[in-house]
C-alpha atoms as one frame of an Amber mdcrd trajectory, in Angstrom:
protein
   8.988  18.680  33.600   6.411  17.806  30.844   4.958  14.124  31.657   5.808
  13.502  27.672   9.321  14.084  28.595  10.179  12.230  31.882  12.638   9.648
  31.917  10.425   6.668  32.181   7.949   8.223  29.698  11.034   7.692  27.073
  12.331   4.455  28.169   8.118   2.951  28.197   8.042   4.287  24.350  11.479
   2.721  23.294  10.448  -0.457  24.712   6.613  -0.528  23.364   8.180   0.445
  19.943  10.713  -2.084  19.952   7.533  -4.215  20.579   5.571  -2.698  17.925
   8.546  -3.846  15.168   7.449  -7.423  14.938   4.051  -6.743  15.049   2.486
  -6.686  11.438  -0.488  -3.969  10.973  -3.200  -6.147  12.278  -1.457  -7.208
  15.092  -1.488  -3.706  15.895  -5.082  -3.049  15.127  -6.118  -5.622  17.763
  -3.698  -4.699  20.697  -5.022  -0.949  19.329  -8.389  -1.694  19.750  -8.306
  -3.279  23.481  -8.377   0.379  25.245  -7.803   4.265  24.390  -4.713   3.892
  25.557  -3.577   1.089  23.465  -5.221   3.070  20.450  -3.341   6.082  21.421
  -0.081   4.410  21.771  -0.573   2.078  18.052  -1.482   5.823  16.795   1.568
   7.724  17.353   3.697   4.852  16.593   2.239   4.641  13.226   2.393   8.161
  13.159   6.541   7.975  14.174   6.556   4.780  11.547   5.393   7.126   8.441
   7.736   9.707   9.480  11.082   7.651   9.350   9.468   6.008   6.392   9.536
   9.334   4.257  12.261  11.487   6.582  15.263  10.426   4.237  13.148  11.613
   1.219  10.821  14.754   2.777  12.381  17.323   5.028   8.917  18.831   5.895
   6.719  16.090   6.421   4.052  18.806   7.578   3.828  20.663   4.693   4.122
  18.049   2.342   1.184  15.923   3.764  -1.153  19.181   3.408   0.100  19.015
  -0.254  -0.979  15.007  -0.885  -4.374  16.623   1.214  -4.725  19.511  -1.324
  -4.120  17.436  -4.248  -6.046  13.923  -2.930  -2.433  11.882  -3.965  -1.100
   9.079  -2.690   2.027   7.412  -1.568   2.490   4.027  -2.812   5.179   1.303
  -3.898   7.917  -0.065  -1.259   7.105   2.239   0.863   3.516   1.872   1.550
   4.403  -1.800   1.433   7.309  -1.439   4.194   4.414   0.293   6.801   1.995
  -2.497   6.555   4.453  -5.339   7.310   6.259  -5.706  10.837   9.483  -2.902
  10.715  12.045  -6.101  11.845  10.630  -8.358   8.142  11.576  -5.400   5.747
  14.823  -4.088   6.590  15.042  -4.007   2.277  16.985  -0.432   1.487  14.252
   2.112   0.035  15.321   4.810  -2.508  12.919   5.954  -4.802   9.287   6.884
  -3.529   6.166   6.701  -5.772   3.641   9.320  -5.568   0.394   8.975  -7.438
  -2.035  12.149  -8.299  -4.156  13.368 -10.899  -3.468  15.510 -13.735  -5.008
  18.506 -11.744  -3.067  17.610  -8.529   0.106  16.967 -10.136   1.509  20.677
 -10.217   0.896  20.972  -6.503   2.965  17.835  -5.859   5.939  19.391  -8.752
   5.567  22.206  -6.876   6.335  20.944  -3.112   9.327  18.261  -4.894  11.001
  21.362  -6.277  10.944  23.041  -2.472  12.185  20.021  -0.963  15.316  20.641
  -3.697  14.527  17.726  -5.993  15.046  18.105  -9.878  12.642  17.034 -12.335
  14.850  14.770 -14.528  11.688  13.336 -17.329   9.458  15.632 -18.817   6.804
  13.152 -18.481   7.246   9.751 -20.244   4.038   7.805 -21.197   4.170   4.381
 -19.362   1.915   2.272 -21.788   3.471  -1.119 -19.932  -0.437  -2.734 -19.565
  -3.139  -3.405 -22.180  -5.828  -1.145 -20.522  -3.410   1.298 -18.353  -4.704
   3.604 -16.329  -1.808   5.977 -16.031  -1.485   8.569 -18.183   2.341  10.066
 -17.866   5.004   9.847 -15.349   7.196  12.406 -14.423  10.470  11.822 -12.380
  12.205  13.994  -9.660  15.822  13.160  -8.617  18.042  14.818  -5.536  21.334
  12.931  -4.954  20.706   8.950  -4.594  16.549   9.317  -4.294  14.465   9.467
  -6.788  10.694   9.912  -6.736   8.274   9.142  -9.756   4.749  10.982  -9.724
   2.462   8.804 -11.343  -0.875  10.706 -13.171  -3.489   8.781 -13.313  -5.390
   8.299 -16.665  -8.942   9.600 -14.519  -9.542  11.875 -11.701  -9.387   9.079
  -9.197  -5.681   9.307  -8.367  -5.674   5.455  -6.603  -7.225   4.050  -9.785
  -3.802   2.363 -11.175  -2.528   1.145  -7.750  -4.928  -1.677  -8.814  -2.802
  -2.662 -12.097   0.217  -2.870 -10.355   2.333  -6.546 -10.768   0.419  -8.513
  -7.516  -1.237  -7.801  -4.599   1.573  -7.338  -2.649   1.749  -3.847  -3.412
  -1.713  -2.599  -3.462  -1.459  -0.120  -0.264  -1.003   3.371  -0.302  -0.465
   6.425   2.443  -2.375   9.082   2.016  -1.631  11.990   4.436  -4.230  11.191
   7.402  -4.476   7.150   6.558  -3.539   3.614   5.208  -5.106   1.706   2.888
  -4.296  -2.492   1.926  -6.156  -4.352  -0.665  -5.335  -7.735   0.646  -3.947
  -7.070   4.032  -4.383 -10.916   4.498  -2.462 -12.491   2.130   0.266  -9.469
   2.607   1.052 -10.116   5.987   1.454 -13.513   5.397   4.136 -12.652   2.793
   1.481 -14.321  -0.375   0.419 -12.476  -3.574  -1.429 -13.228  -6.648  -0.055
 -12.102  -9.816  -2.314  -9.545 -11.504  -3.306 -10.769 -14.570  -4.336  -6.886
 -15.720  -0.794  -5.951 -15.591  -0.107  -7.821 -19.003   0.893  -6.323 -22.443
  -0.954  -8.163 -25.315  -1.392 -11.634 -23.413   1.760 -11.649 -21.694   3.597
  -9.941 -18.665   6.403  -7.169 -19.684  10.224  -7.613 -18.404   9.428  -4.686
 -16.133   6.739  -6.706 -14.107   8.816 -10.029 -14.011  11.916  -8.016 -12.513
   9.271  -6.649  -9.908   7.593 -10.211  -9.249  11.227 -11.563  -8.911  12.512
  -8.893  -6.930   9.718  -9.480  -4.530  10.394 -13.277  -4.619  13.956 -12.207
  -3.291  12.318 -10.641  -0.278  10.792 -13.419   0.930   7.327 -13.476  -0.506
   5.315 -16.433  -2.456   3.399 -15.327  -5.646   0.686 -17.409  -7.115  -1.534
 -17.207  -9.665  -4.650 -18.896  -7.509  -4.641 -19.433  -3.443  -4.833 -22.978
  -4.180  -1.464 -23.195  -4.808  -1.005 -22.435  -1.411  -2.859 -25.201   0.104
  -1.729 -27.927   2.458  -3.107 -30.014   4.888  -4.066 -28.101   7.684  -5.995
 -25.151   5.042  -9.123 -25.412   3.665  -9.069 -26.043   0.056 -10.049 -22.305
  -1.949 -13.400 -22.165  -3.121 -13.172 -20.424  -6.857 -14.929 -16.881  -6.582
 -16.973 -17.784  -3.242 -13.709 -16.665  -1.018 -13.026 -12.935  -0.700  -9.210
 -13.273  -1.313 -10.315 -15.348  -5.156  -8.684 -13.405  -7.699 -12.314 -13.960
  -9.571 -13.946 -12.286  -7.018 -15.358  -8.822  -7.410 -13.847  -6.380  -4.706
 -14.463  -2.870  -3.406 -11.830  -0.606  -1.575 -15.255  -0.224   0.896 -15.107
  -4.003   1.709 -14.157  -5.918   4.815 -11.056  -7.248   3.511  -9.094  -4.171
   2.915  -7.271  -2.566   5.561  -8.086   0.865   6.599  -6.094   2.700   9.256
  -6.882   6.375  10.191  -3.522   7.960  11.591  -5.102  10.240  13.913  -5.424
  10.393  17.615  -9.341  11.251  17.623  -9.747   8.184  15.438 -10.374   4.736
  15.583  -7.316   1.966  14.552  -8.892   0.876  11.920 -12.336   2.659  10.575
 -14.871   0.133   9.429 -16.886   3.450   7.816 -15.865   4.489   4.344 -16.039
   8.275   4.218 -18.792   8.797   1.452 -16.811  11.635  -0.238 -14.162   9.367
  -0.902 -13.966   7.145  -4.182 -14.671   3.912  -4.292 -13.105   1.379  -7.049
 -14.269  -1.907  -7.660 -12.123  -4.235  -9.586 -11.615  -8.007  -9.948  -7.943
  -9.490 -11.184  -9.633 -11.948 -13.064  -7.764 -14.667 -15.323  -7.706 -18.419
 -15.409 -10.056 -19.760 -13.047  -8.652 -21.763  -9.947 -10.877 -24.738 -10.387
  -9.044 -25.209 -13.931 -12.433 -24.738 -15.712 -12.866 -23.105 -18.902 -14.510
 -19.856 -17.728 -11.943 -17.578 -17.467 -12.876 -14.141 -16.223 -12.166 -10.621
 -17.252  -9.875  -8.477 -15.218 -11.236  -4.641 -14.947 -11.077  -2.032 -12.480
 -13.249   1.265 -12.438 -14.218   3.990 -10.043 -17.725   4.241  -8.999
């Protein structure tokens, strides 16, 4: 009998998963990181992790994760969201999926929906719901209760609006091989800031205060500035000199994002940026947190 499939094998991986569940991702980086064997066992429960996160909406996980290869997309939303934070703090029910891609990518993702039997039920509305967007169109797929919108991006860099969305809360995506976080910090400890670049003319849409709410329902605390989180026992927030400021200027190649590599030959988390990937800079910007009158202007671009 395979060692992979002996009784204690099994009972060892139920119990180190059940383990794993109330560990948020950089938890799991650190226990990861003590051995290979740690590394290898964080690996293939992150591995198992993505594929119950996606199973209910992807049949073939396989093929569809050489698509999101073949087309550089990205899975993002709840569900990118639900895989950074401990499994046992997001029990939340998931049914729509968000894929983003470019406008050459996006018939190879159509094209692998339409095999997994999903129905394309908008010809591909224009989402104008910031001042600067960066998407260009969204098209949405339906089969029974799921839904999943793909998202085009408004350049060739398919990640490039994940950095619009409502707060920081939900700047993560999957890609097929890895996991990316924006602010991996403040996520795990259930904080956001409130993206001042996903306004509309000065102010912030009904769609993005449902989201912001419906995120307040599951527990998290959104703030405009980290100094409305601070209490005795915290430093007070130094305006654009901390890394989490919303005024200061970020990189998805800096030390505060997350980066997770999903494969066995791989570290936990991979403090190299692959140079053929893109990097975007961006800064959220808005009111300063000292209350001074030097504002500063929200962007995001791809280098």
């Amino acid at each position: 009998m395979p060692l992979t499939q002996t009784p204690f094998i099994r009972i060892l991986t139920e119990v180190m998963d059940n383990m794993f569940d109330v560990m948020a991702l950089d938890v799991l980086q650190s226990f990861g990181s003590a051995c290979k064997a740690h590394r290898k066992w964080v690996i293939e429960y992150l591995r198992r992790r993505k594929r119950c996160l996606l199973a209910k909406f992807i049949a073939d996980l396989a093929s569809f994760d050489d698509t999101l290869r073949a087309t550089s997309s990205v899975i993002s939303g709840s569900v990118a969201l639900q895989f950074l934070l401990p499994q046992d703090a997001t029990r939340w029910p998931s049914t729509d999926l968000d894929i983003y891609t470019t406008a050459a990518g996006y018939k190879g993702v159509a094209d692998a929906l339409l095999c997994e039997k999903y129905i394309l039920i908008s010809t591909g509305s224009s989402r104008p719901c910031y001042t600067q967007s960066t998407i260009r169109t969204v098209f949405t797929f339906a089969k029974g209760g799921l839904r999943i919108d793909v998202v085009i991006s408004a350049s060739a860099c398919a990640i490039l609006p994940i950095f619009q969305f409502h707060s920081t809360i939900v700047m993560n995506y999957l890609s097929a091989d890895s996991f990316f976080s924006a602010y991996p910090l403040f996520t795990n400890q259930f904080r956001g800031l409130v993206n001042p670049m996903s306004m509309k003319d000065g102010r912030h849409t009904m769609k993005v205060v449902c989201a912001l709410v419906k995120y307040e329902n599951r527990g998290f605390s959104i703030n405009a500035s980290a100094n409305d989180w601070e209490s005795e026992d915290e430093e007070e927030h130094e305006c654009r000199d901390n890394v989490c400021c919303p005024h200061y200027i970020r990189a998805t190649n800096d030390v505060a994002c997350a980066r997770v590599v999903l494969e066995e030959s791989a570290s936990v988390q991979s403090e190299d940026w692959d140079a053929g990937d893109d990097v975007v800079m961006w800064r959220l910007g808005g009111e300063t947190c000292d209350e001074a009158d030097n504002a500063s202007v929200p962007y995001v671009f791809v280098l």
